[in-house]
């Protein structure tokens, strides 16, 4: 299950997620599918968490302060991620 953890903003706006239910062995398969996403997204290698995913956005000044902008990206990405995981599950 993917959970939204929060955001940080050192290199844009990084939306942080964790997936503690998918096996770590799926990491490369998930990364491959995430590479097709419209925004830059990657899995950070954090040993204590199964999969720590960062969605890096480059919002304009107006978008940076717009909570709706963030919410829409969170929702869109979570839907995309669930489809990715389901595709992998079905191929097992």
Tab-separated table of C-alpha atoms in Angstrom:
chain	number	residue	atom	x	y	z
A	1	UNK	CA	0.000	0.000	0.000
A	2	UNK	CA	1.346	3.399	-0.980
A	3	UNK	CA	1.264	6.117	1.662
A	4	UNK	CA	1.943	9.815	1.204
A	5	UNK	CA	4.451	11.016	3.810
A	6	UNK	CA	4.793	14.700	3.034
A	7	UNK	CA	6.939	16.994	0.973
A	8	UNK	CA	10.242	18.760	0.974
A	9	UNK	CA	11.487	21.408	-1.381
A	10	UNK	CA	15.246	21.563	-1.805
A	11	UNK	CA	15.314	20.863	-5.577
A	12	UNK	CA	11.765	21.787	-6.498
A	13	UNK	CA	8.883	20.157	-4.709
A	14	UNK	CA	9.524	16.556	-3.688
A	15	UNK	CA	6.421	14.586	-2.774
A	16	UNK	CA	7.472	11.609	-0.658
A	17	UNK	CA	5.700	8.256	-0.546
A	18	UNK	CA	6.405	4.884	1.018
A	19	UNK	CA	5.330	1.436	-0.095
A	20	UNK	CA	5.903	-1.016	2.760
A	21	UNK	CA	3.858	-3.846	1.284
A	22	UNK	CA	5.436	-4.469	-2.119
A	23	UNK	CA	8.503	-6.708	-1.960
A	24	UNK	CA	11.901	-5.035	-2.381
A	25	UNK	CA	12.525	-7.558	-5.170
A	26	UNK	CA	10.038	-5.616	-7.302
A	27	UNK	CA	12.094	-2.431	-7.109
A	28	UNK	CA	13.635	-2.657	-10.592
A	29	UNK	CA	10.310	-3.624	-12.174
A	30	UNK	CA	8.533	-0.742	-10.469
A	31	UNK	CA	11.316	1.684	-11.437
A	32	UNK	CA	11.030	0.590	-15.046
A	33	UNK	CA	7.319	1.336	-15.102
A	34	UNK	CA	7.742	4.604	-13.185
A	35	UNK	CA	10.078	5.820	-15.916
A	36	UNK	CA	6.999	6.224	-18.144
A	37	UNK	CA	5.374	8.701	-15.729
A	38	UNK	CA	4.986	12.315	-16.895
A	39	UNK	CA	7.024	13.756	-14.010
A	40	UNK	CA	10.419	12.758	-12.629
A	41	UNK	CA	9.983	9.999	-10.043
A	42	UNK	CA	12.525	7.701	-8.440
A	43	UNK	CA	12.938	5.185	-5.652
A	44	UNK	CA	15.394	6.281	-3.002
A	45	UNK	CA	17.389	3.462	-1.438
A	46	UNK	CA	16.456	3.652	2.239
A	47	UNK	CA	17.205	0.411	4.030
A	48	UNK	CA	14.557	0.758	6.742
A	49	UNK	CA	11.678	1.218	4.311
A	50	UNK	CA	10.742	-1.217	1.564
A	51	UNK	CA	10.312	1.388	-1.172
A	52	UNK	CA	10.722	5.125	-0.559
A	53	UNK	CA	9.442	6.938	-3.636
A	54	UNK	CA	10.024	10.571	-4.485
A	55	UNK	CA	7.985	12.439	-7.065
A	56	UNK	CA	9.916	15.582	-8.000
A	57	UNK	CA	7.829	18.442	-9.343
A	58	UNK	CA	8.941	21.781	-10.749
A	59	UNK	CA	6.020	24.090	-9.896
A	60	UNK	CA	5.804	27.758	-10.788
A	61	UNK	CA	5.727	30.241	-7.895
A	62	UNK	CA	1.926	30.305	-8.035
A	63	UNK	CA	1.660	26.503	-8.110
A	64	UNK	CA	4.157	26.082	-5.256
A	65	UNK	CA	1.726	27.718	-2.816
A	66	UNK	CA	-1.389	26.079	-4.295
A	67	UNK	CA	-2.527	23.124	-2.163
A	68	UNK	CA	-4.794	21.992	-5.028
A	69	UNK	CA	-1.749	21.595	-7.272
A	70	UNK	CA	-0.116	19.292	-4.750
A	71	UNK	CA	-3.289	17.312	-4.043
A	72	UNK	CA	-3.947	16.682	-7.717
A	73	UNK	CA	-0.401	15.382	-8.231
A	74	UNK	CA	-0.631	13.162	-5.143
A	75	UNK	CA	-3.908	11.641	-6.297
A	76	UNK	CA	-2.775	11.206	-9.911
A	77	UNK	CA	0.498	9.583	-8.902
A	78	UNK	CA	-1.112	7.238	-6.369
A	79	UNK	CA	-3.568	6.009	-9.023
A	80	UNK	CA	-0.692	5.456	-11.460
A	81	UNK	CA	1.361	3.616	-8.834
A	82	UNK	CA	-1.510	1.285	-7.908
A	83	UNK	CA	-1.892	0.343	-11.585
A	84	UNK	CA	1.853	-0.385	-11.770
A	85	UNK	CA	1.761	-2.631	-8.705
A	86	UNK	CA	-1.359	-4.426	-9.918
A	87	UNK	CA	0.278	-5.117	-13.297
A	88	UNK	CA	3.262	-6.646	-11.517
A	89	UNK	CA	1.025	-8.736	-9.240
A	90	UNK	CA	-0.915	-10.062	-12.219
A	91	UNK	CA	2.285	-11.056	-14.018
A	92	UNK	CA	3.500	-13.128	-11.028
